Amino acid sequence: MLRTTDTPISEAKSNLAGDRSVRPHFDDIFMELAVNLARRSHCIKAQVGAVLARDTRIISIGYNGPPSGTHNCDEEFPDVGCPRDSKGSCSLALHAEQNAILYAAKNGSEIEGSTIYVTLSPCISCARIIFSMKIARVIFLHSYAEYKGIASDEGVDFLRRFGVTVERYVPGEGIALLSEPPLTKKTP
């Protein structure tokens, strides 16, 4: 597991387990939830989680995978994952941000002005949706560009160009968020 600070693992576990001397910021709480949500993904290629929040309240959550009620990639395509589209992406999956935003919209939640916490910076398609839904702030843990091996985070660049605040997550003082890179499941 990667640690985002130099805090020893034993100390990090005690911080996350409720050490009363460390009071986490909501950015820390929501990012930790996004990391845990990513573990729910059935994708064998990458696991991504997202939390949509306003102030100190959660609006919606999501993780990447096929639309609800269709199939689970790791069960239907256990050796290779779901079929790929022309760009090499999952052809059957919704991204974590899409799932969180769609669920919020489906339930009539107010999305405008909210913040989305995501374990992988938004791709360009998700960035267009985030901008269109007037989400004000994006906090990400890992870089999509680094994950895909491309020159720049196109989604991040797009959002910043059009006035959306985008920040890479930095844990609060005394917080040691334990996370894995987005590519975590091992194929047999």
mmCIF file of C-alpha atoms in Angstrom:
data_model
loop_
_atom_site.group_PDB
_atom_site.id
_atom_site.type_symbol
_atom_site.label_atom_id
_atom_site.label_comp_id
_atom_site.label_asym_id
_atom_site.label_seq_id
_atom_site.Cartn_x
_atom_site.Cartn_y
_atom_site.Cartn_z
ATOM 1 C CA MET A 1 0.000 0.000 0.000
ATOM 2 C CA LEU A 2 1.130 3.513 -0.711
ATOM 3 C CA ARG A 3 1.104 5.991 2.110
ATOM 4 C CA THR A 4 0.594 9.648 1.358
ATOM 5 C CA THR A 5 2.699 10.713 4.360
ATOM 6 C CA ASP A 6 5.823 9.405 6.057
ATOM 7 C CA THR A 7 3.866 8.358 9.154
ATOM 8 C CA PRO A 8 4.745 4.810 10.263
ATOM 9 C CA ILE A 9 2.036 2.220 9.475
ATOM 10 C CA SER A 10 1.335 1.486 13.165
ATOM 11 C CA GLU A 11 0.816 5.190 13.846
ATOM 12 C CA ALA A 12 -1.278 5.600 10.695
ATOM 13 C CA LYS A 13 -3.570 2.771 11.759
ATOM 14 C CA SER A 14 -4.085 4.379 15.145
ATOM 15 C CA ASN A 15 -4.849 7.732 13.476
ATOM 16 C CA LEU A 16 -7.523 6.159 11.283
ATOM 17 C CA ALA A 17 -8.834 4.021 14.124
ATOM 18 C CA GLY A 18 -9.877 7.014 16.183
ATOM 19 C CA ASP A 19 -6.828 8.560 17.857
ATOM 20 C CA ARG A 20 -8.547 11.452 19.671
ATOM 21 C CA SER A 21 -5.487 13.704 19.325
ATOM 22 C CA VAL A 22 -6.055 13.891 15.554
ATOM 23 C CA ARG A 23 -9.301 15.397 14.344
ATOM 24 C CA PRO A 24 -9.601 14.826 10.590
ATOM 25 C CA HIS A 25 -10.860 17.473 8.200
ATOM 26 C CA PHE A 26 -13.853 16.561 6.070
ATOM 27 C CA ASP A 27 -11.536 16.376 3.034
ATOM 28 C CA ASP A 28 -9.738 13.540 4.842
ATOM 29 C CA ILE A 29 -12.983 11.800 5.798
ATOM 30 C CA PHE A 30 -14.484 12.031 2.310
ATOM 31 C CA MET A 31 -11.284 10.895 0.588
ATOM 32 C CA GLU A 32 -10.978 7.932 2.957
ATOM 33 C CA LEU A 33 -14.566 7.003 2.060
ATOM 34 C CA ALA A 34 -13.763 7.283 -1.662
ATOM 35 C CA VAL A 35 -10.787 4.948 -1.164
ATOM 36 C CA ASN A 36 -13.022 2.418 0.588
ATOM 37 C CA LEU A 37 -15.722 2.738 -2.086
ATOM 38 C CA ALA A 38 -13.135 1.940 -4.765
ATOM 39 C CA ARG A 39 -12.781 -1.480 -3.154
ATOM 40 C CA ARG A 40 -16.440 -2.174 -4.079
ATOM 41 C CA SER A 41 -15.651 -2.019 -7.802
ATOM 42 C CA HIS A 42 -15.924 -5.271 -9.760
ATOM 43 C CA CYS A 43 -13.538 -3.982 -12.436
ATOM 44 C CA ILE A 44 -10.435 -6.123 -12.795
ATOM 45 C CA LYS A 45 -8.468 -3.297 -14.433
ATOM 46 C CA ALA A 46 -8.939 -0.361 -12.055
ATOM 47 C CA GLN A 47 -10.946 0.490 -8.977
ATOM 48 C CA VAL A 48 -12.090 4.076 -8.489
ATOM 49 C CA GLY A 49 -14.335 5.605 -5.823
ATOM 50 C CA ALA A 50 -16.096 8.965 -5.605
ATOM 51 C CA VAL A 51 -17.936 10.988 -2.967
ATOM 52 C CA LEU A 52 -20.101 13.960 -3.892
ATOM 53 C CA ALA A 53 -20.507 16.344 -0.946
ATOM 54 C CA ARG A 54 -21.613 19.811 0.015
ATOM 55 C CA ASP A 55 -19.951 21.360 3.040
ATOM 56 C CA THR A 56 -20.009 18.566 5.643
ATOM 57 C CA ARG A 57 -22.789 16.467 4.093
ATOM 58 C CA ILE A 58 -22.580 13.599 1.626
ATOM 59 C CA ILE A 59 -24.871 14.000 -1.379
ATOM 60 C CA SER A 60 -23.993 10.783 -3.190
ATOM 61 C CA ILE A 61 -21.355 8.089 -3.585
ATOM 62 C CA GLY A 62 -20.164 5.988 -6.512
ATOM 63 C CA TYR A 63 -17.581 3.598 -7.798
ATOM 64 C CA ASN A 64 -16.706 2.456 -11.300
ATOM 65 C CA GLY A 65 -18.512 -0.431 -12.917
ATOM 66 C CA PRO A 66 -21.293 -1.414 -15.284
ATOM 67 C CA PRO A 67 -24.776 0.037 -14.846
ATOM 68 C CA SER A 68 -26.667 -1.453 -11.920
ATOM 69 C CA GLY A 69 -28.499 -4.639 -12.819
ATOM 70 C CA THR A 70 -26.392 -5.572 -15.840
ATOM 71 C CA HIS A 71 -23.372 -7.697 -14.855
ATOM 72 C CA ASN A 72 -20.168 -7.706 -12.843
ATOM 73 C CA CYS A 73 -16.991 -7.641 -14.921
ATOM 74 C CA ASP A 74 -14.956 -9.789 -12.533
ATOM 75 C CA GLU A 75 -17.655 -12.493 -12.665
ATOM 76 C CA GLU A 76 -18.596 -12.406 -16.361
ATOM 77 C CA PHE A 77 -15.106 -11.677 -17.732
ATOM 78 C CA PRO A 78 -12.806 -12.881 -14.910
ATOM 79 C CA ASP A 79 -9.660 -13.404 -16.973
ATOM 80 C CA VAL A 80 -9.562 -10.324 -19.192
ATOM 81 C CA GLY A 81 -12.201 -7.892 -17.944
ATOM 82 C CA CYS A 82 -14.984 -6.442 -20.050
ATOM 83 C CA PRO A 83 -14.525 -5.660 -23.735
ATOM 84 C CA ARG A 84 -12.560 -2.515 -24.572
ATOM 85 C CA ASP A 85 -13.734 0.385 -26.717
ATOM 86 C CA SER A 86 -11.665 1.925 -29.521
ATOM 87 C CA LYS A 87 -9.635 3.957 -26.982
ATOM 88 C CA GLY A 88 -8.860 0.929 -24.801
ATOM 89 C CA SER A 89 -11.312 1.866 -22.042
ATOM 90 C CA CYS A 90 -14.001 -0.335 -20.538
ATOM 91 C CA SER A 91 -16.880 -0.397 -22.996
ATOM 92 C CA LEU A 92 -19.512 -1.387 -20.423
ATOM 93 C CA ALA A 93 -18.610 0.639 -17.341
ATOM 94 C CA LEU A 94 -19.626 3.941 -15.844
ATOM 95 C CA HIS A 95 -16.903 5.893 -14.084
ATOM 96 C CA ALA A 96 -17.130 6.533 -10.342
ATOM 97 C CA GLU A 97 -17.876 10.227 -10.878
ATOM 98 C CA GLN A 98 -20.637 9.382 -13.347
ATOM 99 C CA ASN A 99 -22.244 6.941 -10.916
ATOM 100 C CA ALA A 100 -22.160 9.448 -8.042
ATOM 101 C CA ILE A 101 -23.538 12.296 -10.193
ATOM 102 C CA LEU A 102 -26.231 10.150 -11.850
ATOM 103 C CA TYR A 103 -27.467 8.822 -8.521
ATOM 104 C CA ALA A 104 -27.639 12.327 -7.065
ATOM 105 C CA ALA A 105 -29.507 13.657 -10.117
ATOM 106 C CA LYS A 106 -31.864 10.661 -10.149
ATOM 107 C CA ASN A 107 -32.802 11.424 -6.552
ATOM 108 C CA GLY A 108 -33.242 15.158 -7.082
ATOM 109 C CA SER A 109 -30.240 16.240 -5.030
ATOM 110 C CA GLU A 110 -28.807 19.712 -5.520
ATOM 111 C CA ILE A 111 -25.456 19.178 -7.221
ATOM 112 C CA GLU A 112 -24.497 22.719 -8.238
ATOM 113 C CA GLY A 113 -21.696 24.133 -6.079
ATOM 114 C CA SER A 114 -20.748 20.770 -4.580
ATOM 115 C CA THR A 115 -17.347 19.080 -4.250
ATOM 116 C CA ILE A 116 -16.461 15.683 -5.675
ATOM 117 C CA TYR A 117 -13.726 13.577 -4.087
ATOM 118 C CA VAL A 118 -12.322 10.928 -6.409
ATOM 119 C CA THR A 119 -9.478 8.448 -6.119
ATOM 120 C CA LEU A 120 -8.413 9.031 -9.745
ATOM 121 C CA SER A 121 -8.449 12.463 -11.398
ATOM 122 C CA PRO A 122 -11.314 12.842 -13.870
ATOM 123 C CA CYS A 123 -10.889 11.813 -17.486
ATOM 124 C CA ILE A 124 -11.972 14.354 -20.093
ATOM 125 C CA SER A 125 -15.458 12.803 -20.409
ATOM 126 C CA CYS A 126 -16.061 12.981 -16.660
ATOM 127 C CA ALA A 127 -14.630 16.505 -16.592
ATOM 128 C CA ARG A 128 -17.247 17.629 -19.132
ATOM 129 C CA ILE A 129 -20.008 16.140 -16.958
ATOM 130 C CA ILE A 130 -18.570 17.705 -13.787
ATOM 131 C CA PHE A 131 -18.437 21.104 -15.485
ATOM 132 C CA SER A 132 -21.942 20.735 -16.948
ATOM 133 C CA MET A 133 -23.385 19.856 -13.533
ATOM 134 C CA LYS A 134 -21.695 22.980 -12.091
ATOM 135 C CA ILE A 135 -19.670 21.090 -9.500
ATOM 136 C CA ALA A 136 -17.406 23.739 -7.971
ATOM 137 C CA ARG A 137 -14.485 21.719 -6.643
ATOM 138 C CA VAL A 138 -12.696 18.441 -7.478
ATOM 139 C CA ILE A 139 -10.280 16.759 -5.076
ATOM 140 C CA PHE A 140 -8.367 13.771 -6.488
ATOM 141 C CA LEU A 141 -5.930 11.272 -5.019
ATOM 142 C CA HIS A 142 -4.111 9.721 -7.996
ATOM 143 C CA SER A 143 -3.399 11.167 -11.447
ATOM 144 C CA TYR A 144 -5.294 9.767 -14.450
ATOM 145 C CA ALA A 145 -2.386 10.834 -16.694
ATOM 146 C CA GLU A 146 0.111 8.883 -14.581
ATOM 147 C CA TYR A 147 -2.218 5.856 -14.538
ATOM 148 C CA LYS A 148 -2.767 5.942 -18.324
ATOM 149 C CA GLY A 149 0.812 6.958 -19.173
ATOM 150 C CA ILE A 150 -0.247 10.097 -21.034
ATOM 151 C CA ALA A 151 1.342 13.532 -21.053
ATOM 152 C CA SER A 152 -1.251 15.516 -19.132
ATOM 153 C CA ASP A 153 -4.408 15.253 -17.073
ATOM 154 C CA GLU A 154 -6.756 16.456 -19.819
ATOM 155 C CA GLY A 155 -9.756 16.416 -17.492
ATOM 156 C CA VAL A 156 -7.967 18.476 -14.861
ATOM 157 C CA ASP A 157 -6.719 20.920 -17.500
ATOM 158 C CA PHE A 158 -10.241 21.287 -18.925
ATOM 159 C CA LEU A 159 -11.829 21.909 -15.523
ATOM 160 C CA ARG A 160 -9.234 24.479 -14.499
ATOM 161 C CA ARG A 161 -9.543 26.257 -17.840
ATOM 162 C CA PHE A 162 -13.242 26.785 -17.184
ATOM 163 C CA GLY A 163 -12.973 27.882 -13.557
ATOM 164 C CA VAL A 164 -13.503 24.688 -11.562
ATOM 165 C CA THR A 165 -11.191 24.376 -8.556
ATOM 166 C CA VAL A 166 -9.152 21.167 -8.865
ATOM 167 C CA GLU A 167 -6.712 20.029 -6.186
ATOM 168 C CA ARG A 168 -4.629 16.942 -5.606
ATOM 169 C CA TYR A 169 -5.472 15.545 -2.184
ATOM 170 C CA VAL A 170 -2.999 16.301 0.575
ATOM 171 C CA PRO A 171 -3.798 14.723 3.941
ATOM 172 C CA GLY A 172 -4.373 16.980 6.902
ATOM 173 C CA GLU A 173 -1.827 17.238 9.674
ATOM 174 C CA GLY A 174 -1.452 13.925 11.487
ATOM 175 C CA ILE A 175 -3.544 12.034 8.935
ATOM 176 C CA ALA A 176 -2.047 9.096 7.077
ATOM 177 C CA LEU A 177 -4.464 7.962 4.398
ATOM 178 C CA LEU A 178 -3.656 4.437 3.358
ATOM 179 C CA SER A 179 -4.443 3.859 -0.281
ATOM 180 C CA GLU A 180 -3.494 1.713 -3.161
ATOM 181 C CA PRO A 181 -2.963 2.877 -6.706
ATOM 182 C CA PRO A 182 -6.074 2.552 -8.874
ATOM 183 C CA LEU A 183 -4.818 -0.643 -10.500
ATOM 184 C CA THR A 184 -5.075 -3.099 -7.657
ATOM 185 C CA LYS A 185 -6.714 -6.414 -8.544
ATOM 186 C CA LYS A 186 -4.390 -9.095 -9.739
ATOM 187 C CA THR A 187 -5.517 -11.333 -12.553
ATOM 188 C CA PRO A 188 -4.747 -15.050 -12.092
#
